[in-house]
Every structure is written in C-alpha cells, then in structure tokens.
Amino acid sequence: MDLLIGTSNKGKLEEFQMMLGSLPVHLLGLKDVGLGDMDVAEDAGTLEGNAELKVRAYSKASGLVTLADDTGLEIDALGGEPGIYPARYGGSHLTMADRRQKVLSQLVDVPDEQRAARFICVIALADPRTDELITVRGICPGRIAQAEDTSGGGFGYDPVFIPEGYDRTFSSLPPEEKNRISHRGRASQLLLESLSRLAAASG
Ligand code: ITT
C-alpha cells in the first residue's frame, strides 16, 4: 500500500520515514506525488481540526491513504504560548532560529523548575477509499533549556526542548531515541495497528 506523508516540514518527514519504515507500506512525500507546492490553510483552531484539514486536503488531492500531523508547544511560564501555532510564533517574518531566541529571551532568569513545557502532536490518518479518518494524540512533557543547544541535531524547537527525565535537548538525542519518547513517536505508535490493518486490507 502507498502511504502519503502529508507534511512540508522536512524534519517531520524524516522522522515518519524512520518510524514507519518497517511497516509493509510504500512511503511517499508530497513532492513524490506532485503536491510539493500545495498549501493548506490551518485555521481550525485546534490541533485535531488542523490535522484533519491537512489530511483531508492531501488525501483528496492524491487519492492515497495519507497521514498528516499538527504539533503544538505549550510553555507554562508563557501562559501556554506558542500553543497550537508554534510555526507562526512571533510573526511570519521570523526564522525558526529567531523564534527559539524569542522563547529563550522571554524566559531569562526563570529557574528550571518553572520552565515546564510540552509538545503535543496530533496525527490524522485518512483513507479516501472509505472516508475513514482516525486521529491520535501524543504528548511529550519536558522543559525549555536555559540556552540553545548548538549541536545541530533535530529541527524546529528541538535545540531548546529538554524532554522529562533527560538532561539534554532533543537536538542532542540520537534520532531513534527522540522517536521512542517524543510526542510524534508516541502518537505514531498508536497508529501502527490501524496502518497494518489498512495495508493488509490492500493486499
Ligand atoms: P506541516 O504543517 O506541513 O506538517 P509545519 O512545520 O507547518 O509543517 P506544524 O503546523 O505542525 O508543522 O507546526 C509545528 C511547529 O512546531 C513548526 O514550527 C515545527 O518546526 C515545530 N515542531 C513540530 N514538531 C517538532 C519537533 O518534533 N521538534 C521540534 N519542533 C517541532
């Protein structure tokens, strides 16, 4: 069975390729199916709603079984910001590096015990043949680091996020370790059974 990974975020795509690589499915990215330039408005107001908007648009356009995720980042000391729109935090003119610096600069002098944060990932899986739609949610608790990790691993907010039970950021963890404990990894584990069932049904 072909499975389209509906994301334009390269970091997410690589993680899904690693996590789902052992399933009996043929993974495709948006570029592989000529949808590399397709933009979907994410205006549902919830992670579930936005994941559904993305997955429905991409599965309809491709005709393929598709998954898409929407990820939020809640930082308690910032009143829950960036919330469901971390990709837009601080405005559209900012780079991801600017966004990370903005988070850090707002937390100067805030002690570790008050830097609690969590990633939340909702993955939606859609089968255009049956209109079946499944959503799953994975949460990874942790805290915001005191400074940016410059080791270069990961993507997005990985250089400033330390998962609970660790003393280093997602950037410094081997990818398989991040995938084992992350929001996206936890949500993906909840989808494995449904994906195997769909793949078996496809023959
Ligand atoms: P798609 O909608 O095309 O999937 P996106 O980057 O816009 O790509 P989101 O709307 O879910 O994805 O935005 C999530 C933001 O959070 C974005 O800035 C990501 O870089 C960041 N992010 C998502 N997952 C992350 C992770 O595992 N580690 C660090 N940052 C992450």
XYZ file of C-alpha atoms and ligand atoms in Angstrom:
234
model
C 0.000 0.000 0.000
C 1.159 3.537 -0.782
C 1.072 5.876 2.218
C 1.429 9.614 1.681
C 3.119 11.582 4.467
C 1.350 14.942 4.193
C 3.861 17.449 5.512
C 6.033 20.144 4.007
C 8.302 20.021 7.077
C 11.458 18.065 6.181
C 12.200 17.199 9.818
C 8.784 15.647 10.336
C 9.050 13.711 7.058
C 12.404 12.195 8.067
C 11.021 11.142 11.458
C 7.983 9.455 9.906
C 10.235 7.680 7.401
C 12.297 6.279 10.279
C 9.348 5.359 12.483
C 7.170 3.752 9.796
C 9.961 2.299 7.673
C 9.432 -1.255 8.899
C 5.713 -1.372 8.003
C 4.635 -3.124 4.803
C 3.804 0.221 3.178
C 5.468 2.322 0.495
C 6.051 5.781 1.950
C 5.672 8.809 -0.295
C 6.280 12.507 0.385
C 4.271 15.397 -1.070
C 6.970 16.067 -3.674
C 6.779 12.429 -4.850
C 3.140 12.913 -5.812
C 3.489 16.395 -7.319
C 1.964 18.185 -4.317
C 5.159 19.823 -3.048
C 3.704 23.305 -3.512
C 0.280 22.621 -2.062
C -0.550 24.840 0.884
C -3.397 24.040 3.273
C -4.894 26.764 5.481
C -4.555 25.681 9.125
C -7.388 27.678 10.621
C -9.480 25.126 12.519
C -8.404 26.421 15.932
C -7.439 23.022 17.375
C -4.616 20.568 16.689
C -7.160 17.850 15.811
C -9.002 20.211 13.470
C -5.844 21.376 11.729
C -4.507 17.820 11.328
C -7.863 16.840 9.787
C -7.814 19.825 7.396
C -4.346 18.834 6.204
C -5.013 15.119 5.862
C -8.334 15.558 4.047
C -6.822 18.029 1.574
C -3.783 15.869 0.803
C -5.660 12.555 0.604
C -8.310 14.104 -1.656
C -5.677 15.633 -3.947
C -3.635 12.415 -4.154
C -6.288 9.711 -3.822
C -3.917 7.954 -1.417
C -4.109 6.765 2.172
C -2.495 9.768 3.898
C -1.308 10.891 7.302
C -0.658 14.435 8.478
C 0.276 15.877 11.837
C -0.262 19.130 13.639
C 2.072 19.883 16.514
C 1.755 22.331 19.394
C 4.186 23.541 22.036
C 2.872 24.754 25.394
C 5.201 26.680 27.710
C 3.645 27.212 31.137
C 5.663 30.337 32.016
C 4.403 31.954 28.788
C 0.754 31.226 29.592
C 0.701 28.230 27.253
C 2.248 30.014 24.256
C 3.180 29.327 21.454
C 0.252 26.875 21.774
C -1.209 25.408 18.603
C 0.714 27.722 16.258
C 4.450 27.334 17.062
C 5.356 27.704 13.368
C 3.966 31.265 13.416
C 5.210 32.341 16.862
C 6.488 35.938 16.834
C 5.198 36.632 13.314
C 5.698 35.331 9.819
C 8.887 37.398 9.209
C 10.864 35.402 11.819
C 13.110 32.416 11.116
C 12.938 29.313 13.338
C 16.204 30.465 14.961
C 14.530 33.824 15.752
C 11.548 32.034 17.253
C 13.780 29.942 19.530
C 15.631 33.085 20.632
C 12.312 34.799 21.323
C 11.289 31.942 23.620
C 14.645 31.997 25.422
C 14.685 35.780 25.834
C 11.250 35.704 27.457
C 12.457 33.150 29.997
C 15.693 34.856 31.086
C 16.256 34.270 34.834
C 13.357 31.794 35.030
C 14.616 28.766 37.034
C 14.429 25.227 35.625
C 11.515 24.235 37.839
C 9.399 26.993 36.275
C 10.323 26.196 32.661
C 7.865 23.314 32.171
C 6.707 22.777 28.605
C 5.216 20.044 26.465
C 4.984 19.096 22.816
C 1.623 17.792 21.673
C 1.280 16.003 18.343
C -1.986 15.023 16.707
C -1.719 12.718 13.714
C -4.687 12.227 11.418
C -4.885 9.213 9.086
C -7.347 9.253 6.197
C -8.390 6.542 3.766
C -10.051 8.188 0.737
C -11.484 4.813 -0.368
C -13.728 4.546 2.699
C -13.687 8.091 4.100
C -12.317 6.576 7.331
C -10.478 9.136 9.447
C -8.568 8.367 12.637
C -6.805 10.861 14.904
C -4.338 10.050 17.676
C -2.534 12.335 20.130
C 0.921 12.013 21.670
C 2.349 14.240 24.408
C 5.973 14.700 25.463
C 6.487 16.635 28.698
C 9.740 18.462 29.397
C 11.194 21.922 29.925
C 12.763 24.771 27.995
C 16.575 24.793 28.170
C 18.468 27.791 29.568
C 20.322 28.231 26.265
C 20.184 26.997 22.704
C 21.859 23.643 22.034
C 24.182 24.236 19.080
C 24.889 20.555 18.378
C 22.844 20.851 15.185
C 20.525 17.842 15.544
C 16.775 17.826 15.099
C 14.616 20.666 13.817
C 12.203 23.360 14.931
C 12.288 23.859 18.704
C 14.439 20.748 19.334
C 17.523 22.836 20.333
C 15.618 24.418 23.254
C 13.489 21.468 24.474
C 14.694 19.031 27.138
C 12.368 16.013 27.483
C 11.393 14.929 31.006
C 13.893 12.515 32.566
C 16.791 13.799 30.434
C 19.450 16.463 30.903
C 19.940 17.262 27.232
C 17.786 18.578 24.443
C 16.036 16.686 21.651
C 18.807 18.048 19.384
C 21.424 16.052 21.269
C 19.485 12.776 21.416
C 20.079 10.153 18.718
C 17.068 10.317 16.340
C 15.883 6.836 17.336
C 15.849 7.905 20.994
C 13.847 11.059 20.230
C 11.408 8.994 18.157
C 10.951 6.499 21.001
C 9.839 9.126 23.545
C 8.649 12.103 21.523
C 5.122 13.428 21.001
C 5.270 12.279 17.352
C 6.754 8.918 18.317
C 4.048 8.279 20.910
C 1.272 9.265 18.519
C 2.794 7.139 15.736
C 2.869 4.070 17.998
C -0.903 4.447 18.437
C -1.361 4.321 14.659
C 0.701 1.224 13.904
C -2.201 -1.197 14.279
C -4.505 0.828 12.005
C -1.770 1.168 9.396
C -1.066 -2.569 9.436
C -4.800 -3.283 9.092
C -5.136 -0.921 6.108
C -2.033 -2.385 4.490
C -3.369 -5.941 4.941
C -6.762 -4.935 3.515
C -4.993 -3.534 0.443
C -3.480 -6.923 -0.246
P 3.266 20.873 8.090
O 2.026 21.636 8.530
O 3.450 20.921 6.604
O 3.328 19.481 8.637
P 4.669 22.723 9.848
O 6.116 22.934 10.149
O 3.873 23.952 9.466
O 4.580 21.624 8.685
P 3.015 22.499 12.202
O 1.923 23.348 11.634
O 2.606 21.272 12.947
O 4.001 21.992 11.047
O 3.935 23.446 13.071
C 4.630 22.961 14.127
C 5.794 23.838 14.506
O 6.436 23.208 15.590
C 6.854 24.033 13.437
O 7.486 25.277 13.634
C 7.845 22.931 13.720
O 9.143 23.252 13.322
C 7.719 22.762 15.229
N 7.831 21.346 15.551
C 6.961 20.366 15.191
N 7.398 19.177 15.616
C 8.567 19.408 16.257
C 9.501 18.580 16.886
O 9.347 17.263 16.921
N 10.586 19.147 17.428
C 10.750 20.481 17.382
N 9.931 21.336 16.789
C 8.833 20.806 16.224
